[in-house]
Amino acid sequence: MISETLIVEKGVSAGDPWVTVESRNVREALSGLKNDGYTLLVFLTCVDHLVDSSRQWPARYEVLYQLRNLETREQIRLRAFIDGEPPRIESVHDLFGPANWEERETYDMFGIVFNNHPELTRILMPDDWVGYPLRRDYPVGGEPVEFSEEHEMWQTAPEKA
Amino acid sequence: MDTIAQGVTVTKTGETGAFGGELLTINFGPHHPSTHGVLRLIVDLDGEQVRRLKPVIGYLHTGIEKQMEALRWQQGVTVTDRHDYLSPPINNLAYALAVEKLMGVDVPPRANALRVIMSELTRLSSHLVWMGTSGLELGAMSMLMYCFRERDTILDMNEEISGFRMHTSYIRPGGVMADATPRFLEMLDKFCHEMPGHVDEYEALLTNNPIWRSRTIGIGILSPEDAKVLGATGPMLRGSGVAWDLRRSMPYSGYENYDFEIATSDMRDCYGRYLVRIKEMRESVKILRQALDKLPDGPVNVDDRKMLPPPREELETSMEAVIHHFKLFTEGYSVPPGDVYVAVESGRGENGCYIASDGTHKPRRVKFRSASFVNLQVLERMALNHMLADMVAIIGTADTVLGDCDR
């Protein structure tokens, strides 16, 4: 079990138990839970709390680890809050098998840097993509619409080569 | 060692392999017909044996999770249809259950039964597509015709109950889209009656087929320990002999009331995974039969005007109904702040939905835990030291849907 000293806050959200730990203690907490029987990392992801007034958030990025005990079928969600540019947290790819790709995806989508990850590269977006699409301040929207002058330019026939 | 694409480190072409020849690095996909969509594998070959394998994904990334953040709660359902495009109602179900759990809503029993019926029909159609295409890849060409024949019956039923053949959006937060029509129940009854015979037909074509057996037995062995450590779920896990099925282990939508067995196989290879899917199809028909026989009467939606629109006839007589209708379709409803994770069993494994709500009428974050994404990481473990031609069988029985994997 996680030692009480690591726990910053704990609670239950819609029936799902969760604990919050300091981001520097994530590895220690997760290996404690793993030894306690929570052997399956169901998923790992991040929530961007930019301009989120539903409560006071300690930091902008919340990294979540959903763990499951396959014997007792209990689940627990571990949260850690991080800030900074880039936001950094320790990788847990050696503790949980599925974490490798999940961390790459979280890096790809949120720009969270997982220290000591063996291969932290983009996984879903193209390698030369700029920006982190799932951040709340990532611009959403279509391509720039071409008006007037550009439109006329577009209409003129290309010069003969 | 060399880097051929950014971040993709592989053994350099030209290193000496075990047979004294040079290792050869090739691309398998992304447009190879047997990669079930667009999966690219960078494969190091020693002669014809696979020495290293690296899946490269993302070719079908459509930003579904980002889109969900821009859609209101009831609009998001249509997007969930589209990530695992072979099992739309099961994706709907994961999303709907998550939203309902956040709002503390319980749906009526008839809605639950209809949800189970649609889930099982979808599981069948997903397994049928898998079996048809895998048969096609491994030389059993006629499988596709047989499997798509029954799949079409299922799509007809989808059309009857929801109006859509594929992306049904049938299961929604608060219940289902509409009640089952009498014709749908008739079709389902006929289907339950005929389907076991059709599964016998598939078995007659494949189970003792010498080509099918020699291409799948002993190929792509995945030990139960590896499967558990790497987080594999669904037929991948059960094909390795681990009896874990969310419908039984962590029941939802009233699955605890149905009598069915968890299909497992101790063969641990591609053939084992095939046997698991065949057995699951038979069990699905059993569940469908039970659900149909004891389909409860009653409403199919929660009676909550703040969540679901009022019936059409009320709009003409009640001012309150008009206000509710207007509010729902302009602003939508809001969900209390908090976060929740709900997992359901799809044809491929654990299909989960994590939702974080900030109390507004749109989700703060929606994350789909897709079985394909996690199961694909196991591919390397299964494919090492096999022939390149066996890769087709291994990718086939992993049954990844790349739309689900890339989201």
PDB file of N, CA and C in Angstrom, chain B residues 1 10-11 19 82 99 111 145 171-172 211 215 218 224 236 257 259 278 292 300 305 309 341 346 348 391:
ATOM      1  N   MET B   1      23.440  -0.326 -35.120  1.00  0.00           N
ATOM      2  CA  MET B   1      22.175   0.387 -34.879  1.00  0.00           C
ATOM      3  C   MET B   1      22.150   1.652 -35.719  1.00  0.00           C
ATOM      4  N   VAL B  10      16.492   0.890 -35.495  1.00  0.00           N
ATOM      5  CA  VAL B  10      16.460  -0.538 -35.836  1.00  0.00           C
ATOM      6  C   VAL B  10      17.879  -1.000 -36.133  1.00  0.00           C
ATOM      7  N   THR B  11      18.053  -2.291 -36.180  1.00  0.00           N
ATOM      8  CA  THR B  11      19.324  -2.834 -36.583  1.00  0.00           C
ATOM      9  C   THR B  11      19.614  -2.402 -38.008  1.00  0.00           C
ATOM     10  N   PHE B  19      22.056 -16.815 -39.676  1.00  0.00           N
ATOM     11  CA  PHE B  19      22.320 -17.736 -40.774  1.00  0.00           C
ATOM     12  C   PHE B  19      23.514 -17.289 -41.613  1.00  0.00           C
ATOM     13  N   ARG B  82     -17.308   6.117 -34.153  1.00  0.00           N
ATOM     14  CA  ARG B  82     -16.382   6.056 -35.280  1.00  0.00           C
ATOM     15  C   ARG B  82     -14.963   5.656 -34.923  1.00  0.00           C
ATOM     16  N   VAL B  99     -21.042   8.625 -18.715  1.00  0.00           N
ATOM     17  CA  VAL B  99     -21.811   9.844 -18.465  1.00  0.00           C
ATOM     18  C   VAL B  99     -22.872   9.588 -17.403  1.00  0.00           C
ATOM     19  N   ALA B 111     -34.107  -0.843 -21.214  1.00  0.00           N
ATOM     20  CA  ALA B 111     -32.974  -0.213 -21.902  1.00  0.00           C
ATOM     21  C   ALA B 111     -31.725  -1.070 -21.718  1.00  0.00           C
ATOM     22  N   MET B 145     -17.350 -14.781 -47.839  1.00  0.00           N
ATOM     23  CA  MET B 145     -18.739 -14.797 -48.316  1.00  0.00           C
ATOM     24  C   MET B 145     -19.672 -15.259 -47.204  1.00  0.00           C
ATOM     25  N   ILE B 171     -27.104   3.551 -28.595  1.00  0.00           N
ATOM     26  CA  ILE B 171     -27.051   3.630 -27.143  1.00  0.00           C
ATOM     27  C   ILE B 171     -26.603   5.031 -26.758  1.00  0.00           C
ATOM     28  N   ARG B 172     -27.403   5.701 -25.976  1.00  0.00           N
ATOM     29  CA  ARG B 172     -27.114   7.090 -25.638  1.00  0.00           C
ATOM     30  C   ARG B 172     -27.186   7.282 -24.134  1.00  0.00           C
ATOM     31  N   ILE B 211      -5.043 -26.559 -44.050  1.00  0.00           N
ATOM     32  CA  ILE B 211      -4.271 -25.344 -44.345  1.00  0.00           C
ATOM     33  C   ILE B 211      -4.420 -24.361 -43.193  1.00  0.00           C
ATOM     34  N   ARG B 215      -1.426 -23.124 -40.658  1.00  0.00           N
ATOM     35  CA  ARG B 215      -1.025 -21.723 -40.638  1.00  0.00           C
ATOM     36  C   ARG B 215      -1.231 -21.067 -39.285  1.00  0.00           C
ATOM     37  N   GLY B 218       0.542 -23.269 -33.291  1.00  0.00           N
ATOM     38  CA  GLY B 218       1.942 -23.032 -32.937  1.00  0.00           C
ATOM     39  C   GLY B 218       2.483 -21.702 -33.413  1.00  0.00           C
ATOM     40  N   PRO B 224       0.495 -16.733 -20.894  1.00  0.00           N
ATOM     41  CA  PRO B 224      -0.436 -15.969 -20.058  1.00  0.00           C
ATOM     42  C   PRO B 224       0.281 -14.899 -19.243  1.00  0.00           C
ATOM     43  N   MET B 236      -7.293 -12.042 -27.032  1.00  0.00           N
ATOM     44  CA  MET B 236      -5.842 -12.211 -26.912  1.00  0.00           C
ATOM     45  C   MET B 236      -5.478 -12.799 -25.556  1.00  0.00           C
ATOM     46  N   ASN B 257     -26.963 -11.108 -14.955  1.00  0.00           N
ATOM     47  CA  ASN B 257     -28.206 -11.880 -14.966  1.00  0.00           C
ATOM     48  C   ASN B 257     -28.258 -12.899 -16.095  1.00  0.00           C
ATOM     49  N   ASP B 259     -26.747 -16.156 -18.319  1.00  0.00           N
ATOM     50  CA  ASP B 259     -25.981 -17.372 -18.113  1.00  0.00           C
ATOM     51  C   ASP B 259     -25.125 -17.624 -19.355  1.00  0.00           C
ATOM     52  N   ILE B 278     -14.764 -18.377 -31.895  1.00  0.00           N
ATOM     53  CA  ILE B 278     -15.880 -19.249 -32.280  1.00  0.00           C
ATOM     54  C   ILE B 278     -16.789 -19.504 -31.074  1.00  0.00           C
ATOM     55  N   LEU B 292     -33.743 -11.936 -25.282  1.00  0.00           N
ATOM     56  CA  LEU B 292     -34.987 -11.834 -26.039  1.00  0.00           C
ATOM     57  C   LEU B 292     -36.136 -12.475 -25.274  1.00  0.00           C
ATOM     58  N   VAL B 300     -37.733   2.879 -22.243  1.00  0.00           N
ATOM     59  CA  VAL B 300     -36.354   2.609 -22.640  1.00  0.00           C
ATOM     60  C   VAL B 300     -35.446   3.803 -22.362  1.00  0.00           C
ATOM     61  N   ARG B 305     -36.363  15.120 -17.902  1.00  0.00           N
ATOM     62  CA  ARG B 305     -36.494  16.109 -18.984  1.00  0.00           C
ATOM     63  C   ARG B 305     -35.262  17.000 -19.103  1.00  0.00           C
ATOM     64  N   PRO B 309     -34.848  14.809 -24.438  1.00  0.00           N
ATOM     65  CA  PRO B 309     -35.935  15.671 -24.909  1.00  0.00           C
ATOM     66  C   PRO B 309     -37.305  15.057 -24.605  1.00  0.00           C
ATOM     67  N   TYR B 341     -14.173   6.377 -14.774  1.00  0.00           N
ATOM     68  CA  TYR B 341     -13.702   5.444 -15.799  1.00  0.00           C
ATOM     69  C   TYR B 341     -14.637   4.251 -15.829  1.00  0.00           C
ATOM     70  N   SER B 346     -15.436  -5.285 -25.463  1.00  0.00           N
ATOM     71  CA  SER B 346     -15.794  -5.260 -26.881  1.00  0.00           C
ATOM     72  C   SER B 346     -15.254  -6.533 -27.525  1.00  0.00           C
ATOM     73  N   ARG B 348     -12.770  -6.865 -29.116  1.00  0.00           N
ATOM     74  CA  ARG B 348     -11.319  -6.868 -29.108  1.00  0.00           C
ATOM     75  C   ARG B 348     -10.725  -6.862 -27.714  1.00  0.00           C
ATOM     76  N   MET B 391       3.443 -13.555 -40.051  1.00  0.00           N
ATOM     77  CA  MET B 391       3.043 -12.252 -39.517  1.00  0.00           C
ATOM     78  C   MET B 391       1.586 -11.964 -39.862  1.00  0.00           C
TER      79      MET B 391
END
